[in-house]
Amino acid sequence: MREIVVISGKGGTGKTSITAAFAHLASTQGGAMLCDLDVDAPDLHLLLAPDRREEHEFRSGFEAVINPETCVVCGMCFDLCRFDAVQRPSPEDFLGYGVDPLRCEGCKVCVQFCPAKAIDFNEKHCGQWQASNTRFGPLIHAQLFPGSENSGRLVALLKKEARTRAEAQGLSLILCDGAPGIGCPVISSLSGASQAVLVTEPTPSGRHDLERVAELCRHFRIPASVIINKFDLNLGNTQDIEDYCMEQGHAVLGRLPHDEVVVRAMVQARCVTELPATAFSESLRSIWERIVNLEPTAQARPELIQPTPNA
Amino acid sequence: MNTGIIAVTSEGPGLESMVDARFGRAAGFVVVDLASMAVSYVDNSGSQTMAQGAGIQAAENCARAGAEVVLSGFVGPKAFQALAAGGIRVIQNVEGMTVGQAVDKFQRGELAVADAPNAPAGGNPGGGGKGEPA
Amino acid sequence: MIYAIASGKGGTGKTTVTASLAALWDRPVMAVDLDVEEPNLHLFLHPELTGEEPAFMEVPERDPKRCTLCGQCAAFCQYKALSVMGKTLLLFPEMCHGCGGCLLLCPEKALSPGKRELGRIVSGHFRTDHLSSGREEDAGFPDAGFLMGRLRVGEAMSPPLMRQVKARLPQGQSADILIDSPPGVSCPAVNAVMDADVLVLVTEPTPFGLHDFRLAVQAFRSLGKPLGAVINRSDIGGVGIGDASVQDFCRAEGIPVWAQIPYNRAVAEAYSRGEVAASAVPELRAMILALMARMQGAAAASQSASATPGEVQHA
């Protein structure tokens, strides 16, 4: 099983448009299990028009809820909470203490130490996940409710579903639209991936974030290769990024021009490769060929995977 | 090595079940007492739904079952550390076979004890290349 | 006043807008980068950095001599940061959320506060481009402050670092604060904007932009702060390519559009060179100044509304 995760660190580099085009190209070559790991702001479905076959609740973590009937208004919870999640009673409408669910981290300290045992600890319903069909194959995707945390676990859950279903359906490739940033969700996105494709742009933020995600890939020993989108915005920066990749041993998969076809495709809910050929889509096709033909290093941790020789 | 209690991460409850390559988020453990060949099953589904720390929870479950050796596919660094602290030896890269086959291999001395974890924190590799047993 | 500049989707121009606002702000100002996973504001404001310090979170440390391996801490911890295995209490500091529960619980006082590095807090100042007197030598408030959090690579939790950056914000009304928030609508994004007085949501008129903008409105509206939209690349790709749905959505939801910034390659190029776009592109300058006036107007209106009891505060 090969698992390719497309990430960018910075948003707006064209990651999702590129992933959708890869999904199209993969569908003409045996197909792939598709997976949108950007559970915070998923966009892949806007291009793939999924037909939702299954929908599941995602529950994760707990939240504290103060019962006003039994609260003795001692303020212990307020004093102990390290997350400023407990709010004082307001002077005009006296309702006792309350917990702001946006700030509550579900640590249980207030529940444990409340002398009146007035705080419940409830499981949190954080979002929904779906298994769908698209014109390019099966898609696993999700939507977290706004303000929810714990998306790392949802990402892990989606990846597990994608792997199980890929195996069951005889698909040897999993193609993931990764989460943005470098925190928990993207760490979960990369976990166990055979290969990361980093989409960047020749801007200071693009470069800065590329270095951060490349460092993350190195940290987790995932081979990373790079696509420079909108390369013609700044040729000097493009060259610098390529030099950086060379130095760091990341394959540069190719350059893509700044092209309005990306937006035109998006508005029509199509992939760029489904529209008449442009320089952009042609470059993208050859980049995909390069990805497919990359040495399947697959196993990211060769030095650790070797078992100790039997004594 | 032919005595003692071993725990094998498993997709199901018996020797004919397939080895679950995941450690922390394994469905369960088949626990085998090599002296008597008595087989029992420890459910690990509680770990599967944890937001974090599944590997540590699974290690605790193994310790509670009295395991001295764990056979699994991929063991992450925190789980590895926890198992080591509990004096439990780890054999990894065991996958694609039934629990019974894994136990046989272990008894024939074909599986080596690992001295380092083979998976990154927070998850396990999705497959692809495999470490061939030496 | 605290103004948070946010966006449901990354790459809509949030940092371009924040940097431009910071450079043109006509009052004492501090620019704060709370996008701690990917802080980028400094790449455009080019602040002179005067301080950098590590930020730590409290995690437990153990005294093995006192620990009786009773396991109460491990049983309590919701994050599996402690575990009793064999004859050891194992600590996994990177799992800890810093709630302090284990320290309170330990009957033997065997746990004490230790620390884990979350990242760095960087401070400094930058020169604004504001020309209140029209005289070049008056340009810039010397005290235009700059503050940024940068998450340690491999650190999974950004809200604790964000909280520490926010704790360093100047109190009172001495300076306005402009916050560059992380993109998205999850926990870190909400964390960044929840203490702001006014929210600015930057979006673009594409299907992705609209979809993520809807989520952002849904997430941030409940905070009850005045909220306005900036539609960036409002004519994206030329007539007939982008769509008007973001404008329609704002109208239907009663969200004021505080700026519509047409696509301008000069802005993209200034950005790629690491320049403040509003300083480099005169057309943009005028639009950012108008945006600033609307933001300040919304802040003043909400302040007077909250000062008058009984009056309904508009969203």
Coordinates of N, CA, C and O in Angstrom, one line a residue, chain A residues 54-213:
Chain A
E54 N -22.2 7.0 3.7 CA -22.3 6.7 5.1 C -21.9 8.0 5.8 O -21.1 8.8 5.4
E55 N -22.6 8.2 7.0 CA -22.3 9.3 7.8 C -22.1 8.9 9.3 O -23.0 8.1 9.7
H56 N -21.1 9.3 9.9 CA -20.9 8.9 11.3 C -20.6 10.0 12.2 O -20.0 11.0 11.8
E57 N -20.9 9.9 13.5 CA -20.6 10.9 14.4 C -19.2 10.8 14.9 O -18.7 9.6 15.0
F58 N -18.5 11.9 15.1 CA -17.2 11.8 15.7 C -17.2 12.4 17.1 O -17.6 13.5 17.3
R59 N -16.9 11.5 18.1 CA -16.9 12.0 19.5 C -15.5 11.9 20.0 O -14.8 10.9 19.7
S60 N -15.1 12.9 20.7 CA -13.7 12.8 21.2 C -13.6 13.7 22.4 O -14.1 14.8 22.5
G61 N -12.9 13.2 23.4 CA -12.7 14.0 24.6 C -14.0 14.2 25.4 O -15.0 13.7 25.1
F62 N -13.8 15.0 26.4 CA -14.9 15.3 27.4 C -15.0 16.8 27.6 O -14.0 17.5 27.4
E63 N -16.1 17.2 28.1 CA -16.2 18.6 28.6 C -16.9 18.6 29.9 O -17.8 17.8 30.2
A64 N -16.5 19.6 30.7 CA -17.1 19.8 32.1 C -18.4 20.6 31.9 O -18.4 21.6 31.2
V65 N -19.4 20.2 32.6 CA -20.7 21.0 32.6 C -21.1 21.1 34.1 O -21.3 20.1 34.8
I66 N -21.3 22.4 34.5 CA -21.6 22.6 35.9 C -23.2 22.6 36.1 O -23.9 23.2 35.3
N67 N -23.6 21.8 37.0 CA -25.0 21.7 37.3 C -25.5 22.8 38.2 O -25.1 22.8 39.4
P68 N -26.2 23.8 37.8 CA -26.6 24.9 38.6 C -27.4 24.6 39.8 O -27.4 25.3 40.8
E69 N -28.1 23.4 39.7 CA -29.0 23.0 40.9 C -28.1 22.6 42.1 O -28.5 22.9 43.2
T70 N -27.0 22.0 41.8 CA -26.2 21.5 43.0 C -25.0 22.3 43.3 O -24.3 22.1 44.3
C71 N -24.6 23.3 42.4 CA -23.5 24.1 42.6 C -23.6 25.0 43.8 O -24.7 25.6 44.1
V72 N -22.6 25.0 44.7 CA -22.7 25.7 45.9 C -21.9 27.1 45.8 O -21.8 27.8 46.8
V73 N -21.5 27.4 44.6 CA -20.9 28.7 44.3 C -19.7 28.9 45.2 O -19.5 30.1 45.7
C74 N -18.9 27.9 45.4 CA -17.7 28.1 46.2 C -16.5 28.7 45.5 O -15.6 29.2 46.1
G75 N -16.5 28.5 44.1 CA -15.4 29.1 43.3 C -14.2 28.2 43.2 O -13.2 28.6 42.6
M76 N -14.3 27.0 43.7 CA -13.1 26.1 43.6 C -12.7 25.8 42.2 O -11.6 25.9 41.8
C77 N -13.7 25.6 41.3 CA -13.5 25.3 39.9 C -12.8 26.4 39.3 O -11.8 26.3 38.5
F78 N -13.3 27.6 39.6 CA -12.7 28.9 39.0 C -11.2 29.0 39.4 O -10.4 29.3 38.5
D79 N -10.9 28.7 40.6 CA -9.5 28.8 41.1 C -8.6 27.7 40.5 O -7.4 28.0 40.2
L80 N -9.2 26.6 40.2 CA -8.3 25.5 39.8 C -8.1 25.4 38.3 O -7.1 24.9 37.8
C81 N -9.0 25.9 37.5 CA -9.0 25.8 36.1 C -7.8 26.5 35.5 O -7.7 27.7 35.7
R82 N -6.9 25.8 34.8 CA -5.7 26.4 34.2 C -6.0 27.0 32.8 O -5.2 27.6 32.2
F83 N -7.2 26.8 32.4 CA -7.5 27.2 31.0 C -8.5 28.3 30.9 O -9.1 28.6 29.9
D84 N -8.7 29.0 32.1 CA -9.7 30.1 32.1 C -11.0 29.7 31.6 O -11.7 30.5 30.9
A85 N -11.4 28.5 31.7 CA -12.7 28.0 31.1 C -13.9 28.2 32.0 O -15.0 28.2 31.6
V86 N -13.6 28.4 33.3 CA -14.7 28.6 34.2 C -15.0 30.1 34.4 O -14.1 30.9 34.6
Q87 N -16.3 30.4 34.2 CA -16.7 31.8 34.3 C -17.4 32.1 35.5 O -18.3 31.3 36.0
R88 N -17.1 33.2 36.1 CA -17.8 33.7 37.3 C -19.2 34.0 37.1 O -19.6 34.4 36.0
P89 N -20.0 33.9 38.1 CA -21.4 34.2 37.9 C -21.5 35.7 37.6 O -20.7 36.5 38.2
S90 N -22.4 36.1 36.7 CA -22.4 37.6 36.4 C -23.4 38.2 37.5 O -24.3 37.6 37.9
P91 N -23.1 39.4 37.8 CA -23.8 40.1 39.0 C -25.3 40.2 38.7 O -26.1 40.0 39.6
E92 N -25.7 40.5 37.4 CA -27.1 40.8 37.2 C -28.0 39.6 37.1 O -28.9 39.4 37.9
D93 N -27.6 38.6 36.3 CA -28.4 37.4 36.3 C -27.6 36.3 36.9 O -26.8 35.7 36.3
F94 N -27.9 36.0 38.1 CA -27.1 35.1 38.9 C -27.4 33.6 38.6 O -28.5 33.1 39.0
L95 N -26.6 33.0 37.8 CA -26.8 31.6 37.4 C -25.7 30.7 38.0 O -25.6 29.5 37.6
G96 N -24.9 31.2 38.8 CA -23.8 30.3 39.3 C -22.6 30.3 38.3 O -22.7 31.0 37.3
Y97 N -21.7 29.5 38.6 CA -20.5 29.4 37.7 C -20.9 28.6 36.4 O -21.8 27.8 36.4
G98 N -20.2 28.9 35.3 CA -20.4 28.2 34.1 C -19.1 27.8 33.4 O -18.0 28.4 33.8
V99 N -19.1 26.8 32.5 CA -17.9 26.5 31.8 C -18.0 26.9 30.3 O -19.0 26.5 29.7
D100 N -17.0 27.6 29.8 CA -17.0 27.9 28.4 C -16.5 26.7 27.6 O -15.3 26.3 27.7
P101 N -17.4 26.1 26.8 CA -17.0 24.9 26.1 C -15.8 25.1 25.2 O -15.0 24.2 24.9
L102 N -15.7 26.3 24.7 CA -14.6 26.6 23.8 C -13.2 26.6 24.5 O -12.2 26.4 23.9
R103 N -13.2 26.9 25.8 CA -12.0 26.9 26.5 C -11.7 25.7 27.3 O -10.6 25.4 27.7
C104 N -12.7 24.9 27.5 CA -12.6 23.7 28.3 C -11.7 22.6 27.6 O -12.0 22.3 26.4
E105 N -10.7 22.1 28.2 CA -9.8 21.1 27.6 C -10.2 19.7 28.1 O -9.4 18.8 27.8
G106 N -11.2 19.6 28.9 CA -11.6 18.2 29.3 C -10.6 17.6 30.3 O -10.4 16.4 30.2
C107 N -9.9 18.4 31.1 CA -8.9 17.8 32.0 C -9.5 17.1 33.2 O -8.8 16.3 33.9
K108 N -10.7 17.4 33.6 CA -11.4 16.8 34.7 C -11.0 17.3 36.1 O -11.5 16.8 37.1
V109 N -10.1 18.3 36.1 CA -9.7 18.8 37.5 C -10.9 19.4 38.2 O -11.1 19.0 39.4
C110 N -11.7 20.2 37.6 CA -12.9 20.8 38.3 C -13.9 19.7 38.8 O -14.4 19.7 39.8
V111 N -14.0 18.7 37.9 CA -15.0 17.6 38.2 C -14.5 16.8 39.5 O -15.2 16.5 40.4
Q112 N -13.2 16.6 39.5 CA -12.6 15.8 40.6 C -12.6 16.6 41.9 O -12.9 16.0 43.0
F113 N -12.4 17.9 41.9 CA -12.2 18.6 43.1 C -13.5 19.4 43.6 O -13.4 20.0 44.6
C114 N -14.5 19.3 42.8 CA -15.7 20.1 43.2 C -16.3 19.5 44.5 O -16.6 18.3 44.5
P115 N -16.3 20.2 45.6 CA -16.8 19.7 46.9 C -18.3 19.2 46.8 O -18.7 18.4 47.6
A116 N -19.0 19.8 45.9 CA -20.5 19.5 45.9 C -20.8 18.5 44.8 O -21.9 18.1 44.6
K117 N -19.7 18.0 44.1 CA -19.9 17.0 43.0 C -21.0 17.5 42.0 O -21.8 16.8 41.6
A118 N -20.8 18.8 41.7 CA -21.9 19.4 40.9 C -21.4 19.5 39.4 O -22.1 20.2 38.7
I119 N -20.3 18.9 39.1 CA -19.9 19.0 37.7 C -19.9 17.7 36.9 O -19.3 16.7 37.4
D120 N -20.6 17.7 35.8 CA -20.7 16.5 35.0 C -19.6 16.5 34.0 O -19.0 17.5 33.6
F121 N -19.2 15.3 33.5 CA -18.1 15.2 32.6 C -18.7 14.4 31.4 O -18.9 13.2 31.4
N122 N -19.0 15.2 30.3 CA -19.8 14.6 29.2 C -18.9 14.4 28.0 O -18.0 15.3 27.7
E123 N -19.1 13.4 27.2 CA -18.4 13.2 26.0 C -18.8 14.3 25.0 O -19.9 14.7 25.0
K124 N -17.8 14.7 24.2 CA -18.0 15.8 23.3 C -18.3 15.3 21.9 O -17.5 14.5 21.4
H125 N -19.4 15.7 21.3 CA -19.6 15.4 19.9 C -18.9 16.5 19.1 O -19.3 17.7 19.1
C126 N -17.8 16.1 18.4 CA -17.0 17.2 17.8 C -17.2 17.4 16.3 O -16.7 18.3 15.7
G127 N -17.9 16.4 15.6 CA -18.0 16.6 14.2 C -18.6 15.3 13.6 O -19.1 14.4 14.3
Q128 N -18.6 15.3 12.2 CA -19.2 14.2 11.5 C -18.1 13.7 10.5 O -17.3 14.5 10.0
W129 N -18.1 12.4 10.2 CA -17.3 11.9 9.1 C -18.1 11.1 8.1 O -19.1 10.5 8.5
Q130 N -17.6 11.1 6.9 CA -18.4 10.4 5.8 C -17.6 9.5 4.9 O -16.4 9.8 4.7
A131 N -18.2 8.5 4.4 CA -17.6 7.7 3.4 C -18.5 7.9 2.1 O -19.7 7.8 2.2
S132 N -17.8 8.4 1.0 CA -18.6 8.8 -0.2 C -18.0 8.1 -1.4 O -16.9 7.6 -1.4
N133 N -18.8 8.2 -2.5 CA -18.3 7.9 -3.8 C -18.1 9.2 -4.6 O -19.0 10.1 -4.5
T134 N -17.1 9.2 -5.4 CA -16.9 10.3 -6.3 C -16.6 9.8 -7.7 O -16.4 8.6 -7.9
R135 N -16.6 10.7 -8.7 CA -16.3 10.2 -10.0 C -14.9 9.7 -10.1 O -14.5 9.1 -11.1
F136 N -14.0 10.0 -9.2 CA -12.7 9.5 -9.2 C -12.4 8.3 -8.2 O -11.3 7.9 -8.0
G137 N -13.5 7.9 -7.6 CA -13.3 6.8 -6.6 C -13.8 7.1 -5.2 O -14.3 8.2 -5.0
P138 N -13.6 6.2 -4.3 CA -14.1 6.4 -2.9 C -13.4 7.6 -2.2 O -12.2 7.8 -2.4
L139 N -14.1 8.3 -1.4 CA -13.6 9.4 -0.6 C -14.0 9.3 0.8 O -15.1 9.0 1.1
I140 N -13.0 9.4 1.7 CA -13.3 9.5 3.2 C -13.0 10.9 3.6 O -12.0 11.5 3.3
H141 N -14.0 11.5 4.2 CA -13.9 12.9 4.6 C -14.7 13.3 5.8 O -15.4 12.4 6.3
A142 N -14.5 14.5 6.3 CA -15.1 14.8 7.6 C -15.3 16.3 7.7 O -14.8 17.1 6.9
Q143 N -16.0 16.7 8.7 CA -16.2 18.1 9.1 C -16.2 18.2 10.6 O -17.1 17.7 11.2
L144 N -15.2 18.9 11.1 CA -15.3 19.1 12.6 C -16.2 20.3 12.8 O -16.3 21.2 12.0
F145 N -16.9 20.3 13.9 CA -17.7 21.5 14.3 C -16.7 22.6 14.6 O -15.6 22.4 15.1
P146 N -17.1 23.9 14.3 CA -16.3 25.0 14.5 C -15.9 25.0 16.0 O -16.7 24.8 16.9
G147 N -14.6 25.3 16.2 CA -14.1 25.5 17.6 C -13.7 24.2 18.2 O -13.2 24.2 19.3
S148 N -13.9 23.1 17.5 CA -13.5 21.8 18.1 C -12.0 21.5 18.0 O -11.4 22.0 17.1
E149 N -11.6 20.8 19.0 CA -10.2 20.4 18.9 C -10.1 18.9 18.6 O -11.0 18.4 18.1
N150 N -8.9 18.4 18.9 CA -8.8 16.9 18.8 C -8.9 16.5 17.3 O -9.2 15.3 17.0
S151 N -8.6 17.4 16.4 CA -8.7 16.9 15.0 C -7.6 15.9 14.6 O -7.7 15.2 13.7
G152 N -6.5 15.9 15.4 CA -5.5 14.9 15.2 C -6.1 13.5 15.2 O -5.8 12.6 14.4
R153 N -6.9 13.2 16.2 CA -7.5 11.9 16.3 C -8.5 11.6 15.2 O -8.6 10.5 14.7
L154 N -9.2 12.7 14.8 CA -10.1 12.5 13.6 C -9.3 12.2 12.4 O -9.7 11.3 11.6
V155 N -8.2 12.9 12.2 CA -7.3 12.6 11.1 C -6.9 11.1 11.1 O -6.9 10.4 10.1
A156 N -6.5 10.7 12.3 CA -6.0 9.3 12.4 C -7.2 8.3 12.1 O -6.9 7.3 11.4
L157 N -8.3 8.7 12.5 CA -9.5 7.8 12.3 C -9.8 7.7 10.8 O -10.0 6.7 10.2
L158 N -9.7 8.9 10.1 CA -9.9 8.9 8.6 C -8.9 8.1 7.9 O -9.2 7.3 7.0
K159 N -7.7 8.2 8.4 CA -6.6 7.4 7.7 C -6.8 5.9 7.9 O -6.6 5.1 7.0
K160 N -7.2 5.6 9.1 CA -7.5 4.2 9.4 C -8.6 3.6 8.5 O -8.5 2.6 7.9
E161 N -9.7 4.4 8.4 CA -10.8 4.0 7.5 C -10.3 3.9 6.1 O -10.7 2.9 5.4
A162 N -9.5 4.9 5.6 CA -9.0 4.8 4.3 C -8.2 3.6 4.0 O -8.4 2.9 3.0
R163 N -7.3 3.2 5.0 CA -6.5 2.1 4.8 C -7.3 0.8 4.7 O -7.1 -0.1 3.9
T164 N -8.2 0.7 5.7 CA -9.0 -0.6 5.8 C -9.8 -0.7 4.5 O -9.9 -1.8 3.9
R165 N -10.4 0.4 4.0 CA -11.3 0.3 2.9 C -10.5 0.1 1.6 O -10.9 -0.5 0.7
A166 N -9.3 0.7 1.5 CA -8.5 0.6 0.3 C -8.1 -0.9 0.2 O -8.2 -1.5 -0.9
E167 N -7.8 -1.5 1.3 CA -7.4 -2.9 1.3 C -8.6 -3.8 0.8 O -8.5 -4.6 -0.1
A168 N -9.7 -3.5 1.4 CA -10.9 -4.3 1.1 C -11.3 -4.1 -0.4 O -11.9 -5.0 -1.0
Q169 N -11.1 -2.9 -1.0 CA -11.5 -2.7 -2.3 C -10.3 -2.9 -3.3 O -10.4 -2.6 -4.5
G170 N -9.2 -3.4 -2.8 CA -8.1 -3.8 -3.7 C -7.4 -2.5 -4.3 O -6.9 -2.6 -5.4
L171 N -7.4 -1.4 -3.6 CA -6.8 -0.2 -4.1 C -5.4 -0.2 -3.5 O -5.2 -0.4 -2.3
S172 N -4.4 0.1 -4.3 CA -3.0 0.0 -3.7 C -2.5 1.4 -3.5 O -1.3 1.6 -3.0
L173 N -3.3 2.4 -3.7 CA -2.8 3.8 -3.5 C -3.9 4.6 -2.6 O -5.1 4.5 -2.9
I174 N -3.3 5.3 -1.6 CA -4.2 6.2 -0.9 C -3.6 7.6 -1.1 O -2.4 7.8 -1.0
L175 N -4.5 8.5 -1.5 CA -4.1 9.9 -1.8 C -4.8 10.8 -0.9 O -6.0 10.8 -0.8
C176 N -4.0 11.5 -0.1 CA -4.6 12.4 1.0 C -4.3 13.8 0.7 O -3.2 14.2 0.4
D177 N -5.4 14.6 0.9 CA -5.2 16.1 1.0 C -4.9 16.3 2.5 O -5.8 16.1 3.4
G178 N -3.7 16.8 2.8 CA -3.3 16.9 4.2 C -3.8 18.1 4.9 O -4.4 19.0 4.3
A179 N -3.6 18.1 6.2 CA -4.1 19.2 7.0 C -3.0 20.4 6.9 O -1.9 20.1 6.6
P180 N -3.5 21.6 7.1 CA -2.5 22.7 7.1 C -1.7 22.8 8.4 O -2.1 22.2 9.4
G181 N -0.7 23.7 8.4 CA 0.0 23.9 9.6 C 1.1 22.9 9.8 O 1.5 22.2 9.0
I182 N 1.6 22.9 11.1 CA 2.6 22.0 11.5 C 2.3 21.3 12.8 O 3.1 20.6 13.4
G183 N 1.1 21.5 13.3 CA 0.7 21.0 14.6 C 0.1 19.6 14.5 O 0.4 18.8 13.6
C184 N -0.7 19.3 15.5 CA -1.2 17.9 15.7 C -1.9 17.4 14.4 O -1.6 16.2 14.0
P185 N -2.8 18.1 13.8 CA -3.5 17.5 12.6 C -2.5 17.1 11.5 O -2.7 16.1 10.9
V186 N -1.5 17.9 11.2 CA -0.6 17.6 10.1 C 0.4 16.5 10.6 O 0.7 15.6 9.8
I187 N 0.7 16.4 11.8 CA 1.5 15.3 12.3 C 0.7 14.0 12.1 O 1.3 13.0 11.6
S188 N -0.5 14.0 12.5 CA -1.4 12.8 12.2 C -1.5 12.5 10.7 O -1.5 11.4 10.4
S189 N -1.6 13.6 9.9 CA -1.7 13.4 8.5 C -0.5 12.6 8.0 O -0.6 11.7 7.1
L190 N 0.7 13.0 8.5 CA 1.9 12.4 8.0 C 2.2 11.0 8.5 O 3.0 10.2 7.9
S191 N 1.6 10.7 9.7 CA 1.9 9.5 10.4 C 1.7 8.3 9.5 O 0.6 8.0 8.9
G192 N 2.8 7.5 9.2 CA 2.6 6.3 8.4 C 2.6 6.5 6.9 O 2.4 5.6 6.2
A193 N 2.7 7.8 6.5 CA 2.7 8.0 5.0 C 4.0 7.5 4.3 O 5.0 7.4 4.9
S194 N 3.8 7.0 3.1 CA 5.0 6.6 2.4 C 5.7 7.8 1.8 O 6.9 7.7 1.6
Q195 N 5.0 8.8 1.6 CA 5.6 9.9 0.9 C 4.8 11.2 1.1 O 3.6 11.2 1.1
A196 N 5.5 12.3 1.3 CA 4.8 13.6 1.4 C 5.1 14.5 0.2 O 6.3 14.5 -0.3
V197 N 4.1 15.1 -0.4 CA 4.3 16.0 -1.5 C 4.0 17.4 -0.9 O 2.9 17.7 -0.4
L198 N 5.0 18.3 -1.0 CA 4.9 19.6 -0.3 C 4.6 20.6 -1.4 O 5.4 20.8 -2.4
V199 N 3.5 21.3 -1.3 CA 3.2 22.4 -2.3 C 3.6 23.7 -1.7 O 3.1 24.1 -0.6
T200 N 4.4 24.5 -2.4 CA 4.8 25.7 -1.9 C 4.7 26.8 -3.0 O 4.2 26.5 -4.1
E201 N 5.0 28.0 -2.7 CA 4.9 29.1 -3.6 C 6.1 30.0 -3.4 O 6.6 30.1 -2.2
P202 N 6.6 30.7 -4.4 CA 7.8 31.5 -4.2 C 7.6 32.8 -3.5 O 7.9 33.9 -4.0
T203 N 7.1 32.8 -2.3 CA 6.9 34.0 -1.5 C 7.6 33.7 -0.1 O 7.9 32.6 0.2
P204 N 7.8 34.8 0.6 CA 8.5 34.5 1.9 C 7.7 33.6 2.8 O 8.3 32.7 3.4
S205 N 6.4 33.7 2.8 CA 5.6 32.8 3.7 C 5.7 31.4 3.2 O 5.8 30.4 3.9
G206 N 5.6 31.3 1.8 CA 5.6 29.9 1.2 C 6.9 29.2 1.6 O 6.9 28.1 2.0
R207 N 8.0 30.0 1.4 CA 9.4 29.4 1.7 C 9.5 29.1 3.2 O 9.9 28.0 3.6
H208 N 9.1 30.0 4.0 CA 9.2 29.8 5.5 C 8.4 28.6 5.9 O 8.9 27.7 6.7
D209 N 7.2 28.4 5.4 CA 6.4 27.3 5.8 C 6.8 26.0 5.2 O 6.7 24.9 5.8
L210 N 7.4 26.1 4.0 CA 8.0 24.9 3.4 C 9.1 24.3 4.3 O 9.2 23.1 4.5
E211 N 9.9 25.2 4.8 CA 11.0 24.8 5.7 C 10.5 24.1 6.9 O 11.0 23.1 7.4
R212 N 9.4 24.7 7.4 CA 8.8 24.2 8.7 C 8.2 22.8 8.4 O 8.4 21.8 9.2
V213 N 7.5 22.6 7.3 CA 6.9 21.3 7.1 C 8.0 20.3 6.6 O 7.9 19.1 7.0

